[in-house]
Amino acid sequence: DGKAAREWDVTTATTMASSAEIAQKIADSNAELARMVAEAEAAQAGSAQAQQAGAEEDDDLKLGPEDTKYKTLEQMSADIKGLDEVFELLASVPWLDEDDVKQKELKGMAMVSLLGTLEDVGFNIRPYVERIWAGESDDSMVQTCTEAKDQAAVLSILFHTRKIVEESGEPPRR
């Protein structure tokens, strides 16, 4: 009910990192991925025999050309898991109280800075996140995401949104 949503205390959320800490987490994740890609490229260059023999990569682990940042599904999965708190914060936006200064600042940071930072590092999820904030919760929206990492991010945000609804009820509508 609406009362439960209004009583939801943002301080109980696990996502109380500052915007600088969240940006650092994203930067660290990208640095780790860059290191992993460099290692993979070095290993690939070292196996010239396999390349000359015409060995092909396993198609089951190959992402589409739009996901060139990731060499394997495991790398993408690790990146998504590393951003779980970010996705949880994005899911909590509709419950943040604009009459509370700290929550209003957190909401603004999530809606502008956080989504902008995610876009800067290659995520294209803003239209989906805005639909979730407007109350959509159907998993089928991810079918229009063109990249696997965007699909995973949107599904994570939907998961956290459902979890918050179960714990606190529907968000207050303003």
mmCIF file of C-alpha atoms in Angstrom:
data_model
loop_
_atom_site.group_PDB
_atom_site.id
_atom_site.type_symbol
_atom_site.label_atom_id
_atom_site.label_comp_id
_atom_site.label_asym_id
_atom_site.label_seq_id
_atom_site.Cartn_x
_atom_site.Cartn_y
_atom_site.Cartn_z
ATOM 1 C CA ASP A 1 0.000 0.000 0.000
ATOM 2 C CA GLY A 2 1.006 3.653 -0.311
ATOM 3 C CA LYS A 3 1.763 3.930 3.408
ATOM 4 C CA ALA A 4 4.450 1.240 3.180
ATOM 5 C CA ALA A 5 6.067 3.038 0.255
ATOM 6 C CA ARG A 6 6.137 6.350 2.118
ATOM 7 C CA GLU A 7 7.712 4.687 5.138
ATOM 8 C CA TRP A 8 10.506 3.127 3.099
ATOM 9 C CA ASP A 9 13.759 4.376 4.547
ATOM 10 C CA VAL A 10 16.401 5.005 1.919
ATOM 11 C CA THR A 11 19.106 4.583 4.569
ATOM 12 C CA THR A 12 18.320 0.867 4.761
ATOM 13 C CA ALA A 13 19.305 0.384 1.138
ATOM 14 C CA THR A 14 22.727 -1.063 0.460
ATOM 15 C CA THR A 15 23.364 1.615 -2.151
ATOM 16 C CA MET A 16 24.426 4.570 -0.084
ATOM 17 C CA ALA A 17 27.727 5.224 -1.809
ATOM 18 C CA SER A 18 28.466 8.756 -2.920
ATOM 19 C CA SER A 19 28.365 9.616 -6.603
ATOM 20 C CA ALA A 20 32.178 9.729 -6.558
ATOM 21 C CA GLU A 21 32.325 6.201 -5.093
ATOM 22 C CA ILE A 22 29.855 4.932 -7.702
ATOM 23 C CA ALA A 23 31.807 6.592 -10.519
ATOM 24 C CA GLN A 24 35.006 5.047 -9.106
ATOM 25 C CA LYS A 25 33.339 1.613 -9.055
ATOM 26 C CA ILE A 26 32.434 2.017 -12.736
ATOM 27 C CA ALA A 27 35.966 3.219 -13.566
ATOM 28 C CA ASP A 28 37.510 0.295 -11.642
ATOM 29 C CA SER A 29 35.230 -2.127 -13.473
ATOM 30 C CA ASN A 30 36.282 -0.696 -16.829
ATOM 31 C CA ALA A 31 39.968 -0.800 -15.844
ATOM 32 C CA GLU A 32 39.611 -4.462 -14.865
ATOM 33 C CA LEU A 33 37.898 -5.226 -18.168
ATOM 34 C CA ALA A 34 40.642 -3.402 -20.074
ATOM 35 C CA ARG A 35 43.229 -5.516 -18.229
ATOM 36 C CA MET A 36 41.318 -8.711 -19.050
ATOM 37 C CA VAL A 37 41.005 -7.711 -22.715
ATOM 38 C CA ALA A 38 44.745 -6.932 -22.886
ATOM 39 C CA GLU A 39 45.539 -10.349 -21.384
ATOM 40 C CA ALA A 40 43.171 -12.051 -23.813
ATOM 41 C CA GLU A 41 44.698 -10.209 -26.762
ATOM 42 C CA ALA A 42 48.213 -11.126 -25.609
ATOM 43 C CA ALA A 43 47.219 -14.761 -25.263
ATOM 44 C CA GLN A 44 45.595 -14.638 -28.680
ATOM 45 C CA ALA A 45 48.699 -13.140 -30.273
ATOM 46 C CA GLY A 46 50.805 -15.855 -28.640
ATOM 47 C CA SER A 47 48.786 -18.579 -30.276
ATOM 48 C CA ALA A 48 49.655 -17.747 -33.878
ATOM 49 C CA GLN A 49 49.577 -21.443 -34.771
ATOM 50 C CA ALA A 50 45.904 -21.707 -33.854
ATOM 51 C CA GLN A 51 45.144 -18.604 -35.878
ATOM 52 C CA GLN A 52 47.073 -19.905 -38.892
ATOM 53 C CA ALA A 53 45.264 -23.205 -38.696
ATOM 54 C CA GLY A 54 42.007 -21.298 -39.060
ATOM 55 C CA ALA A 55 40.737 -22.089 -35.590
ATOM 56 C CA GLU A 56 37.500 -20.278 -34.865
ATOM 57 C CA GLU A 57 36.215 -19.015 -31.543
ATOM 58 C CA ASP A 58 33.469 -20.943 -29.849
ATOM 59 C CA ASP A 59 30.249 -19.393 -31.153
ATOM 60 C CA ASP A 60 28.449 -20.120 -27.856
ATOM 61 C CA LEU A 61 30.750 -17.673 -26.051
ATOM 62 C CA LYS A 62 30.822 -15.074 -28.797
ATOM 63 C CA LEU A 63 28.824 -11.900 -28.423
ATOM 64 C CA GLY A 64 27.532 -9.792 -31.260
ATOM 65 C CA PRO A 65 29.726 -7.163 -32.906
ATOM 66 C CA GLU A 66 28.027 -4.488 -30.850
ATOM 67 C CA ASP A 67 29.488 -6.024 -27.666
ATOM 68 C CA THR A 68 33.148 -5.822 -28.664
ATOM 69 C CA LYS A 69 34.139 -4.553 -25.202
ATOM 70 C CA TYR A 70 33.612 -8.079 -23.890
ATOM 71 C CA LYS A 71 35.559 -11.087 -25.139
ATOM 72 C CA THR A 72 33.400 -13.574 -23.201
ATOM 73 C CA LEU A 73 29.999 -13.713 -21.571
ATOM 74 C CA GLU A 74 31.789 -14.196 -18.249
ATOM 75 C CA GLN A 75 33.487 -10.798 -18.588
ATOM 76 C CA MET A 76 30.148 -9.120 -19.289
ATOM 77 C CA SER A 77 28.544 -10.946 -16.379
ATOM 78 C CA ALA A 78 31.298 -9.824 -14.003
ATOM 79 C CA ASP A 79 30.831 -6.221 -15.113
ATOM 80 C CA ILE A 80 27.065 -6.397 -14.581
ATOM 81 C CA LYS A 81 27.504 -7.992 -11.133
ATOM 82 C CA GLY A 82 30.022 -5.311 -10.204
ATOM 83 C CA LEU A 83 27.418 -2.660 -10.983
ATOM 84 C CA ASP A 84 24.610 -4.320 -9.026
ATOM 85 C CA GLU A 85 24.528 -1.580 -6.375
ATOM 86 C CA VAL A 86 24.280 1.028 -9.128
ATOM 87 C CA PHE A 87 21.313 -0.802 -10.652
ATOM 88 C CA GLU A 88 19.732 -1.107 -7.202
ATOM 89 C CA LEU A 89 20.025 2.656 -6.733
ATOM 90 C CA LEU A 90 18.451 3.269 -10.141
ATOM 91 C CA ALA A 91 15.576 0.964 -9.180
ATOM 92 C CA SER A 92 14.992 2.901 -5.948
ATOM 93 C CA VAL A 93 14.498 6.302 -7.636
ATOM 94 C CA PRO A 94 10.662 6.264 -7.594
ATOM 95 C CA TRP A 95 10.694 5.704 -3.818
ATOM 96 C CA LEU A 96 13.093 8.536 -3.003
ATOM 97 C CA ASP A 97 11.315 11.358 -1.166
ATOM 98 C CA GLU A 98 11.710 14.725 -2.862
ATOM 99 C CA ASP A 99 10.779 16.461 0.415
ATOM 100 C CA ASP A 100 13.913 15.029 2.083
ATOM 101 C CA VAL A 101 16.997 16.968 0.957
ATOM 102 C CA LYS A 102 19.392 13.986 1.020
ATOM 103 C CA GLN A 103 16.987 11.741 -0.870
ATOM 104 C CA LYS A 104 16.242 14.490 -3.385
ATOM 105 C CA GLU A 105 19.984 14.940 -4.028
ATOM 106 C CA LEU A 106 20.443 11.176 -4.387
ATOM 107 C CA LYS A 107 17.511 11.043 -6.807
ATOM 108 C CA GLY A 108 18.951 13.852 -8.925
ATOM 109 C CA MET A 109 22.389 12.247 -8.910
ATOM 110 C CA ALA A 110 20.910 8.924 -10.056
ATOM 111 C CA MET A 111 18.696 10.441 -12.738
ATOM 112 C CA VAL A 112 21.366 12.680 -14.261
ATOM 113 C CA SER A 113 24.937 11.864 -13.244
ATOM 114 C CA LEU A 114 24.676 8.124 -12.750
ATOM 115 C CA LEU A 115 22.764 7.423 -15.951
ATOM 116 C CA GLY A 116 25.109 9.792 -17.804
ATOM 117 C CA THR A 117 28.156 7.952 -16.483
ATOM 118 C CA LEU A 118 26.677 4.613 -17.534
ATOM 119 C CA GLU A 119 26.082 6.047 -21.006
ATOM 120 C CA ASP A 120 29.676 7.305 -21.108
ATOM 121 C CA VAL A 121 30.953 3.766 -20.510
ATOM 122 C CA GLY A 122 28.738 2.249 -23.198
ATOM 123 C CA PHE A 123 25.377 1.421 -21.650
ATOM 124 C CA ASN A 124 22.252 2.516 -23.534
ATOM 125 C CA ILE A 125 19.566 1.979 -20.905
ATOM 126 C CA ARG A 126 18.087 5.443 -20.244
ATOM 127 C CA PRO A 127 14.815 4.896 -22.174
ATOM 128 C CA TYR A 128 14.251 1.589 -20.392
ATOM 129 C CA VAL A 129 15.057 2.994 -16.955
ATOM 130 C CA GLU A 130 12.664 5.887 -17.541
ATOM 131 C CA ARG A 131 9.926 3.391 -18.472
ATOM 132 C CA ILE A 132 10.620 1.454 -15.268
ATOM 133 C CA TRP A 133 10.442 4.679 -13.251
ATOM 134 C CA ALA A 134 7.085 5.382 -14.933
ATOM 135 C CA GLY A 135 5.794 2.060 -13.599
ATOM 136 C CA GLU A 136 6.438 -0.455 -16.388
ATOM 137 C CA SER A 137 7.638 -3.798 -15.102
ATOM 138 C CA ASP A 138 7.267 -6.192 -18.017
ATOM 139 C CA ASP A 139 10.442 -8.139 -18.799
ATOM 140 C CA SER A 140 9.542 -8.087 -22.498
ATOM 141 C CA MET A 141 10.884 -4.518 -22.757
ATOM 142 C CA VAL A 142 14.407 -5.970 -22.850
ATOM 143 C CA GLN A 143 13.681 -7.582 -26.203
ATOM 144 C CA THR A 144 14.186 -4.201 -27.838
ATOM 145 C CA CYS A 145 17.633 -3.733 -26.239
ATOM 146 C CA THR A 146 20.200 -4.241 -28.966
ATOM 147 C CA GLU A 147 23.127 -5.217 -26.727
ATOM 148 C CA ALA A 148 23.394 -8.103 -24.286
ATOM 149 C CA LYS A 149 24.901 -5.933 -21.536
ATOM 150 C CA ASP A 150 21.968 -3.510 -21.787
ATOM 151 C CA GLN A 151 19.525 -6.398 -21.522
ATOM 152 C CA ALA A 152 21.319 -7.672 -18.419
ATOM 153 C CA ALA A 153 21.370 -4.193 -16.866
ATOM 154 C CA VAL A 154 17.643 -3.629 -17.479
ATOM 155 C CA LEU A 155 16.799 -7.064 -16.081
ATOM 156 C CA SER A 156 18.849 -6.266 -12.966
ATOM 157 C CA ILE A 157 16.996 -2.972 -12.482
ATOM 158 C CA LEU A 158 13.655 -4.742 -12.962
ATOM 159 C CA PHE A 159 14.721 -7.359 -10.382
ATOM 160 C CA HIS A 160 15.591 -4.682 -7.812
ATOM 161 C CA THR A 161 12.390 -2.780 -8.569
ATOM 162 C CA ARG A 162 10.307 -5.890 -7.884
ATOM 163 C CA LYS A 163 12.251 -6.540 -4.686
ATOM 164 C CA ILE A 164 11.544 -3.004 -3.442
ATOM 165 C CA VAL A 165 7.836 -3.362 -4.345
ATOM 166 C CA GLU A 166 7.678 -6.602 -2.344
ATOM 167 C CA GLU A 167 9.336 -4.959 0.667
ATOM 168 C CA SER A 168 7.764 -1.499 0.541
ATOM 169 C CA GLY A 169 4.782 -1.541 -1.777
ATOM 170 C CA GLU A 170 4.253 0.543 -4.868
ATOM 171 C CA PRO A 171 6.122 3.848 -5.080
ATOM 172 C CA PRO A 172 4.246 7.036 -4.290
ATOM 173 C CA ARG A 173 3.093 8.760 -7.493
ATOM 174 C CA ARG A 174 3.784 12.468 -7.682
#
